[in-house]
Amino acid sequence: EWLLWRVMACGRRSRDSKRQVILFILCVCVCQSGAETLRYSLAEEMERDSVVANIAKDLGVAPSQLVARKARVVSEGNERLFHFNQNTGVLTVKESLDREEICPESDTCTLFFKIFFENPLQLIRGEVEIRDVNDNSPVFPEKEMVLEIPETTPPGSRFPLESAQDKDVGSNGLQNYTLGSNSHFSLALGTRKGGAKYAELVLERQLDREEQRELKLLLTATDGGSPPRSGTAKVRIVVVDANDNIPVFAREVYEVGLAENSPPEQLVVRVVAADPDEGSYGQVRYSFTQTPERSRQLFELNPTSGEIRVAGNLDFEEVKTHELVVKATDGGGLSAHCKVMVEVLDVNDNAPEIALTSLSATIPEDAPPRAVVALFGVRDRDSGDNGRTECSIDGDLPFSLTPTFDNYYELRTNAALDRERTAEYNITIIAMDWGTTRLSSREIIFVQISDVNDNPPEFTQEVYTMSVSENNSPMLRIGSVNATDADTGKNARVRYALVQQEGKEQPNMSVNSENGDVYILRPLDYEEVHAFEVAVSAADGGSPPLSAQALLRVLVRDENDNAPVVLHPAADSSAAVGELVPRWAPTGYLVAKVVAVDADAGQNAWLSYELAKATEPGLFRVGLHSGEVRTARAVAERDAARQRLIVLVRDRGQPPRSVTATLGIALVDGFSDAQLRVSEEVPAADPDGPLTLYLIASLACVSALFLATAVAAAVVKVRRARRGEAETLPTFPKVATESNAGSLPRSYVYDICFAGGTVNSEFRFLRPLLPCFPAGLPPGQGEQRSSVCSQEATNVGEEGD
């Protein structure tokens, strides 16, 4: 920001317009580059919750936007060292930071983090440099160093001393060594390749064992902090008797390359130092000196053979080069030094690491293509091709990966989703490096597809056919309709309803809106309606709802709930004398026809006729299916003049229903006006009277045969006398109305012709106009009726002749 202000200030002070344009372009470039990375610094050992920066202020974003856009800070690596407050935009440390612990082998210590925003998705990088403070004093590996120096050692000889270790870096690190005042040695300082300082004792004056066997010196190491810190170690010089040959290494520097996956006990190198002396002065022993403690833990040195072997797990990502200093000491205390430079070679021993940053666990099935599902980063700690990574999706899924920057990838949809086909996905992300032996890691992302109301309900049938018997009980369940919806939740919750049809009555039925059960609300009458159809709709609970329709056909089954109705003879006609039969009538003579209809259908309307009761049981017979009353034999003189027949008409329903028709028949010799008038004046005799007389006669015969014979003769004479005196006039049936059932569609007509001037005119039956039954009746009944019509026509023809 300061740079931006300075550039713009310079632009304002410039009078040259071209220079202002150039400065403006430079200002825009600086602003854009600065917006990519936020850089901060923080001193180590700061207290917990110490403020690092106000990110909201630096980005120029209001704190409310941080909350709305779900801003969060993600640290690289496994440790979460920072805390970000969305409400204030302040970045703080979660705990006190120790630079030496976080970056033990690095002069600079920088922690990286990323700021993620959503709605829209945005990523900003950030760096925090941990500044070193002088919180560590130089420390020597040993509190006392012992040097054995032969007394013959010439002045100017140098003796390396153990270096002090200071965990601080830069000016706070080790800067100087000082040696306590003495008369034989001085201190020479040197700097190694990596910048570390070391000290060597320089012999300034010849030693004399006889004069002084030991010398005790104080070595002080001082860092450059403010205030400075220091550490001390004692140096004890043991003057050794003369040993005029020192060990000599074959090489001063040994350079070795070692793979980081080398197993323990693997030989690194063998150092060799030769001493021409004999005896104990020629025996050389090896040891590490001026070697960091970490390197001593990773390598072991055989003090006798000089073999250096691997003792720990090497890690190229932690330390790339190890510098070992080997000291060879003979039996006389003389020593020599050499360096072993071990370069750790990188191998592909780290699989890529997938860090999931943002995830939308649920996406709607109508999400547009290229919708972002997740954001994740990939890191490989190896170097070169071993650290180069690529990502892919396992399997053929409607998702794809899009690289963004800095090894970050976006998981996006690349095809239309359908929850009804696949409700959830387990997306396996495979990250693989480019090493010779390629390593990979997997991360499974679970994505659930939320439902959208894109499927209408579907009925299991297009047409539902149900049946119900007439005279049903109210609210009778006759079946159910069923529709399914491939969606889920409320989008699959189906509700049923009847479709209102304009211009039609609402049927006497209802549908349960929840389960589709169909109910008949009121009793039905087959004679009123045989069948009806309604439309049923099924609508789901989506928004907007989707629906479908099916046709519901209800068939009404006929019940035998109607008894036959007699059309002829009429119920209100006189039963005394309804039909006239001449006494000369032959066998099979058509007397009358009982006509009845039944409002039911099928076999419930099939009628049969039988003679239930008659004055003379053997005189007449009734056609089973035609209802024709004919003479069963020729009329005899002994037959009563008045006959009363009761015809039973029964249907074939279960249980059957029946009705009776009463016919009054008069047996006459001829027709006259006087007979007609007497018939009108004399009331009809009780048809049961002869029976009663017959009974009395039978009882009388039991008691006395003579009395029975006399009574029988008297009765016969009386009946004949009454038959001659009381001739009744014929009564004709009323014209039958048209019937919807088709049992009697036309009138039954009698034609009576009287000859002029005579009382005993001939009574002549014409052919009755028999009904034509509809085609819907059963074939058996139709055939029977056809045969009856033919028979009647034949009989009429014969009578006309």
Tab-separated table of C-alpha atoms in Angstrom, residues 404-659:
chain	number	residue	atom	x	y	z
A	404	THR	CA	-6.725	-24.014	-11.206
A	405	PHE	CA	-3.301	-22.982	-9.882
A	406	ASP	CA	-0.625	-24.129	-7.475
A	407	ASN	CA	-1.715	-27.811	-7.691
A	408	TYR	CA	-5.353	-27.024	-6.867
A	409	TYR	CA	-8.197	-28.686	-8.711
A	410	GLU	CA	-11.920	-28.075	-9.056
A	411	LEU	CA	-14.327	-31.022	-9.215
A	412	ARG	CA	-17.112	-30.073	-11.639
A	413	THR	CA	-20.097	-31.757	-13.266
A	414	ASN	CA	-19.738	-32.467	-16.971
A	415	ALA	CA	-23.141	-34.013	-17.755
A	416	ALA	CA	-26.767	-33.825	-16.704
A	417	LEU	CA	-27.570	-35.597	-13.439
A	418	ASP	CA	-30.570	-37.839	-12.806
A	419	ARG	CA	-31.341	-38.737	-9.199
A	420	GLU	CA	-33.813	-41.425	-10.271
A	421	ARG	CA	-31.008	-43.245	-12.051
A	422	THR	CA	-28.202	-42.564	-9.563
A	423	ALA	CA	-28.999	-40.984	-6.187
A	424	GLU	CA	-25.441	-40.651	-4.910
A	425	TYR	CA	-21.862	-40.871	-6.094
A	426	ASN	CA	-18.702	-42.055	-4.414
A	427	ILE	CA	-16.137	-40.164	-6.442
A	428	THR	CA	-12.623	-41.568	-6.094
A	429	ILE	CA	-9.923	-38.975	-6.800
A	430	ILE	CA	-6.567	-40.528	-7.753
A	431	ALA	CA	-3.439	-38.390	-7.387
A	432	MET	CA	-0.289	-39.907	-8.951
A	433	ASP	CA	3.247	-38.595	-9.216
A	434	TRP	CA	5.662	-38.914	-12.153
A	435	GLY	CA	8.377	-40.905	-10.414
A	436	THR	CA	10.021	-43.971	-11.936
A	437	THR	CA	7.986	-46.077	-9.539
A	438	ARG	CA	4.799	-44.076	-9.557
A	439	LEU	CA	3.080	-43.576	-6.208
A	440	SER	CA	-0.545	-42.628	-5.824
A	441	SER	CA	-3.124	-41.804	-3.199
A	442	ARG	CA	-6.888	-41.838	-3.222
A	443	GLU	CA	-9.552	-39.636	-1.714
A	444	ILE	CA	-13.230	-40.570	-1.811
A	445	ILE	CA	-15.709	-37.708	-2.089
A	446	PHE	CA	-19.325	-38.558	-1.320
A	447	VAL	CA	-21.808	-36.465	-3.293
A	448	GLN	CA	-25.554	-36.864	-2.848
A	449	ILE	CA	-27.991	-35.783	-5.560
A	450	SER	CA	-31.032	-33.933	-4.214
A	451	ASP	CA	-34.383	-34.547	-5.857
A	452	VAL	CA	-36.178	-32.189	-8.243
A	453	ASN	CA	-39.806	-32.734	-9.219
A	454	ASP	CA	-39.166	-33.871	-12.781
A	455	ASN	CA	-41.246	-37.072	-12.879
A	456	PRO	CA	-45.061	-37.130	-12.944
A	457	PRO	CA	-46.935	-39.933	-11.181
A	458	GLU	CA	-47.623	-43.043	-13.247
A	459	PHE	CA	-50.660	-45.263	-12.780
A	460	THR	CA	-50.060	-48.986	-12.818
A	461	GLN	CA	-52.959	-49.309	-15.302
A	462	GLU	CA	-54.428	-46.966	-17.862
A	463	VAL	CA	-57.936	-48.307	-17.223
A	464	TYR	CA	-59.144	-49.722	-13.921
A	465	THR	CA	-62.249	-51.914	-14.079
A	466	MET	CA	-64.123	-52.588	-10.844
A	467	SER	CA	-67.485	-54.168	-10.136
A	468	VAL	CA	-70.056	-53.763	-7.395
A	469	SER	CA	-73.314	-55.484	-6.710
A	470	GLU	CA	-76.391	-53.303	-6.693
A	471	ASN	CA	-78.056	-52.457	-3.390
A	472	ASN	CA	-74.600	-52.144	-1.867
A	473	SER	CA	-74.058	-50.702	1.590
A	474	PRO	CA	-73.001	-47.022	1.793
A	475	MET	CA	-69.248	-46.236	1.812
A	476	LEU	CA	-68.387	-49.642	0.376
A	477	ARG	CA	-64.771	-50.097	-0.740
A	478	ILE	CA	-64.662	-51.716	-4.178
A	479	GLY	CA	-60.933	-51.527	-4.913
A	480	SER	CA	-58.095	-49.092	-5.230
A	481	VAL	CA	-56.040	-47.262	-7.817
A	482	ASN	CA	-52.296	-46.987	-7.499
A	483	ALA	CA	-49.811	-44.526	-8.954
A	484	THR	CA	-46.080	-44.355	-8.320
A	485	ASP	CA	-43.679	-41.453	-8.622
A	486	ALA	CA	-39.986	-41.997	-9.317
A	487	ASP	CA	-39.081	-38.889	-7.313
A	488	THR	CA	-38.529	-38.893	-3.556
A	489	GLY	CA	-39.760	-37.015	-0.512
A	490	LYS	CA	-42.669	-34.674	-1.012
A	491	ASN	CA	-42.129	-34.848	-4.780
A	492	ALA	CA	-43.134	-38.528	-4.609
A	493	ARG	CA	-46.082	-38.059	-2.237
A	494	VAL	CA	-49.102	-38.871	-4.445
A	495	ARG	CA	-52.620	-37.618	-3.758
A	496	TYR	CA	-55.663	-38.926	-5.626
A	497	ALA	CA	-58.828	-37.115	-6.653
A	498	LEU	CA	-61.774	-37.523	-9.010
A	499	VAL	CA	-61.697	-35.299	-12.090
A	500	GLN	CA	-64.720	-33.031	-12.363
A	501	GLN	CA	-66.319	-33.381	-15.798
A	502	GLU	CA	-68.342	-30.478	-17.113
A	503	GLY	CA	-71.942	-31.243	-17.924
A	504	LYS	CA	-71.963	-34.520	-16.009
A	505	GLU	CA	-73.257	-35.398	-12.608
A	506	GLN	CA	-70.818	-36.155	-9.891
A	507	PRO	CA	-70.864	-39.956	-9.523
A	508	ASN	CA	-71.852	-41.535	-6.232
A	509	MET	CA	-68.275	-42.485	-5.411
A	510	SER	CA	-65.130	-41.081	-3.873
A	511	VAL	CA	-61.383	-41.800	-3.844
A	512	ASN	CA	-59.206	-41.738	-0.741
A	513	SER	CA	-56.659	-39.034	-1.448
A	514	GLU	CA	-53.898	-40.824	0.479
A	515	ASN	CA	-54.074	-44.493	-0.556
A	516	GLY	CA	-56.321	-44.457	-3.642
A	517	ASP	CA	-59.091	-46.624	-2.167
A	518	VAL	CA	-62.333	-46.316	-4.175
A	519	TYR	CA	-65.623	-46.126	-2.253
A	520	ILE	CA	-69.263	-46.179	-3.394
A	521	LEU	CA	-71.081	-43.533	-1.367
A	522	ARG	CA	-74.711	-44.672	-1.785
A	523	PRO	CA	-76.508	-47.846	-2.868
A	524	LEU	CA	-76.651	-48.369	-6.630
A	525	ASP	CA	-79.531	-49.718	-8.692
A	526	TYR	CA	-78.662	-51.840	-11.678
A	527	GLU	CA	-82.008	-51.026	-13.216
A	528	GLU	CA	-81.046	-47.329	-13.239
A	529	VAL	CA	-77.385	-47.562	-14.272
A	530	HIS	CA	-75.477	-50.558	-15.543
A	531	ALA	CA	-72.001	-48.975	-15.615
A	532	PHE	CA	-70.277	-45.607	-15.444
A	533	GLU	CA	-66.802	-44.186	-15.987
A	534	VAL	CA	-64.899	-41.471	-14.175
A	535	ALA	CA	-61.403	-40.027	-14.511
A	536	VAL	CA	-59.035	-40.244	-11.545
A	537	SER	CA	-56.060	-37.912	-11.227
A	538	ALA	CA	-52.857	-38.480	-9.243
A	539	ALA	CA	-50.827	-35.374	-8.364
A	540	ASP	CA	-47.499	-35.289	-6.544
A	541	GLY	CA	-46.462	-32.820	-3.871
A	542	GLY	CA	-43.833	-30.988	-5.905
A	543	SER	CA	-43.800	-27.319	-6.756
A	544	PRO	CA	-45.261	-27.015	-9.293
A	545	PRO	CA	-47.069	-30.353	-8.910
A	546	LEU	CA	-47.141	-32.870	-11.750
A	547	SER	CA	-50.137	-35.098	-12.360
A	548	ALA	CA	-51.478	-37.980	-14.429
A	549	GLN	CA	-54.935	-39.401	-15.121
A	550	ALA	CA	-56.430	-42.875	-15.439
A	551	LEU	CA	-59.898	-44.079	-16.398
A	552	LEU	CA	-61.959	-45.834	-13.716
A	553	ARG	CA	-64.786	-48.009	-15.071
A	554	VAL	CA	-67.346	-49.296	-12.539
A	555	LEU	CA	-69.655	-52.152	-13.545
A	556	VAL	CA	-72.863	-52.673	-11.532
A	557	ARG	CA	-73.730	-56.340	-11.030
A	558	ASP	CA	-77.414	-57.209	-11.076
A	559	GLU	CA	-79.005	-58.716	-7.969
A	560	ASN	CA	-82.317	-60.510	-7.926
A	561	ASP	CA	-84.112	-57.668	-6.196
A	562	ASN	CA	-87.174	-57.430	-8.425
A	563	ALA	CA	-89.980	-59.969	-8.426
A	564	PRO	CA	-91.722	-60.738	-11.728
A	565	VAL	CA	-94.631	-58.463	-12.625
A	566	VAL	CA	-97.701	-59.999	-14.276
A	567	LEU	CA	-98.973	-57.947	-17.191
A	568	HIS	CA	-101.749	-60.356	-18.156
A	569	PRO	CA	-104.093	-61.129	-16.593
A	570	ALA	CA	-104.251	-57.760	-14.900
A	571	ALA	CA	-104.150	-57.842	-11.134
A	572	ASP	CA	-107.322	-55.752	-10.820
A	573	SER	CA	-109.399	-57.800	-13.304
A	574	SER	CA	-112.156	-60.137	-12.112
A	575	ALA	CA	-110.892	-63.613	-11.508
A	576	ALA	CA	-114.344	-65.177	-11.602
A	577	VAL	CA	-114.690	-65.624	-15.343
A	578	GLY	CA	-111.850	-64.151	-17.353
A	579	GLU	CA	-111.563	-66.576	-20.266
A	580	LEU	CA	-114.256	-68.510	-22.214
A	581	VAL	CA	-113.520	-72.026	-23.366
A	582	PRO	CA	-116.000	-73.969	-25.487
A	583	ARG	CA	-116.770	-77.389	-24.238
A	584	TRP	CA	-115.849	-78.851	-27.587
A	585	ALA	CA	-112.242	-77.518	-27.178
A	586	PRO	CA	-109.742	-80.282	-28.076
A	587	THR	CA	-106.529	-81.159	-26.313
A	588	GLY	CA	-103.908	-78.364	-26.648
A	589	TYR	CA	-106.508	-75.691	-27.131
A	590	LEU	CA	-105.027	-72.248	-26.306
A	591	VAL	CA	-107.014	-70.822	-23.450
A	592	ALA	CA	-104.940	-67.786	-22.491
A	593	LYS	CA	-101.376	-66.561	-22.124
A	594	VAL	CA	-99.903	-65.377	-18.854
A	595	VAL	CA	-97.546	-62.505	-19.640
A	596	ALA	CA	-95.010	-61.341	-17.012
A	597	VAL	CA	-91.841	-59.273	-17.017
A	598	ASP	CA	-88.873	-58.937	-14.620
A	599	ALA	CA	-86.902	-55.661	-14.299
A	600	ASP	CA	-83.699	-57.600	-13.505
A	601	ALA	CA	-81.242	-58.828	-16.103
A	602	GLY	CA	-79.651	-62.119	-17.082
A	603	GLN	CA	-80.870	-65.230	-15.414
A	604	ASN	CA	-82.513	-63.054	-12.771
A	605	ALA	CA	-85.000	-62.101	-15.509
A	606	TRP	CA	-85.471	-65.570	-16.974
A	607	LEU	CA	-89.042	-66.539	-16.093
A	608	SER	CA	-90.697	-69.900	-15.825
A	609	TYR	CA	-94.427	-70.659	-15.485
A	610	GLU	CA	-96.116	-73.509	-13.682
A	611	LEU	CA	-99.610	-74.333	-12.588
A	612	ALA	CA	-99.792	-73.918	-8.820
A	613	LYS	CA	-103.461	-74.652	-8.228
A	614	ALA	CA	-106.483	-75.508	-10.363
A	615	THR	CA	-110.131	-76.466	-9.889
A	616	GLU	CA	-109.560	-79.440	-12.187
A	617	PRO	CA	-105.859	-80.225	-11.924
A	618	GLY	CA	-105.705	-82.411	-15.014
A	619	LEU	CA	-107.752	-80.210	-17.345
A	620	PHE	CA	-105.184	-77.465	-18.062
A	621	ARG	CA	-101.418	-77.172	-18.423
A	622	VAL	CA	-99.095	-74.149	-18.546
A	623	GLY	CA	-96.104	-73.732	-20.904
A	624	LEU	CA	-92.914	-73.653	-18.810
A	625	HIS	CA	-91.345	-70.797	-20.723
A	626	SER	CA	-94.226	-69.379	-22.777
A	627	GLY	CA	-96.856	-68.997	-20.064
A	628	GLU	CA	-99.528	-70.332	-22.420
A	629	VAL	CA	-102.483	-71.994	-20.759
A	630	ARG	CA	-103.778	-74.862	-22.891
A	631	THR	CA	-106.148	-77.724	-22.316
A	632	ALA	CA	-104.413	-80.882	-21.269
A	633	ARG	CA	-107.322	-83.021	-22.368
A	634	ALA	CA	-110.724	-82.599	-23.968
A	635	VAL	CA	-113.365	-80.864	-21.867
A	636	ALA	CA	-115.831	-83.337	-20.433
A	637	GLU	CA	-119.424	-82.847	-19.475
A	638	ARG	CA	-118.594	-83.549	-15.864
A	639	ASP	CA	-116.065	-80.654	-15.703
A	640	ALA	CA	-117.311	-77.696	-13.683
A	641	ALA	CA	-118.489	-74.692	-15.658
A	642	ARG	CA	-116.184	-72.327	-13.775
A	643	GLN	CA	-112.538	-73.089	-13.447
A	644	ARG	CA	-110.027	-71.113	-11.371
A	645	LEU	CA	-106.299	-71.413	-12.151
A	646	ILE	CA	-103.394	-70.018	-10.099
A	647	VAL	CA	-100.216	-69.745	-12.227
A	648	LEU	CA	-96.865	-69.348	-10.416
A	649	VAL	CA	-94.336	-67.151	-12.240
A	650	ARG	CA	-90.767	-67.613	-10.915
A	651	ASP	CA	-87.425	-66.126	-11.984
A	652	ARG	CA	-84.050	-67.928	-11.845
A	653	GLY	CA	-82.287	-65.642	-9.390
A	654	GLN	CA	-80.654	-66.769	-6.171
A	655	PRO	CA	-82.804	-66.832	-4.167
A	656	PRO	CA	-85.621	-66.927	-6.736
A	657	ARG	CA	-88.539	-64.508	-6.611
A	658	SER	CA	-92.047	-65.362	-7.721
A	659	VAL	CA	-95.550	-64.012	-8.239
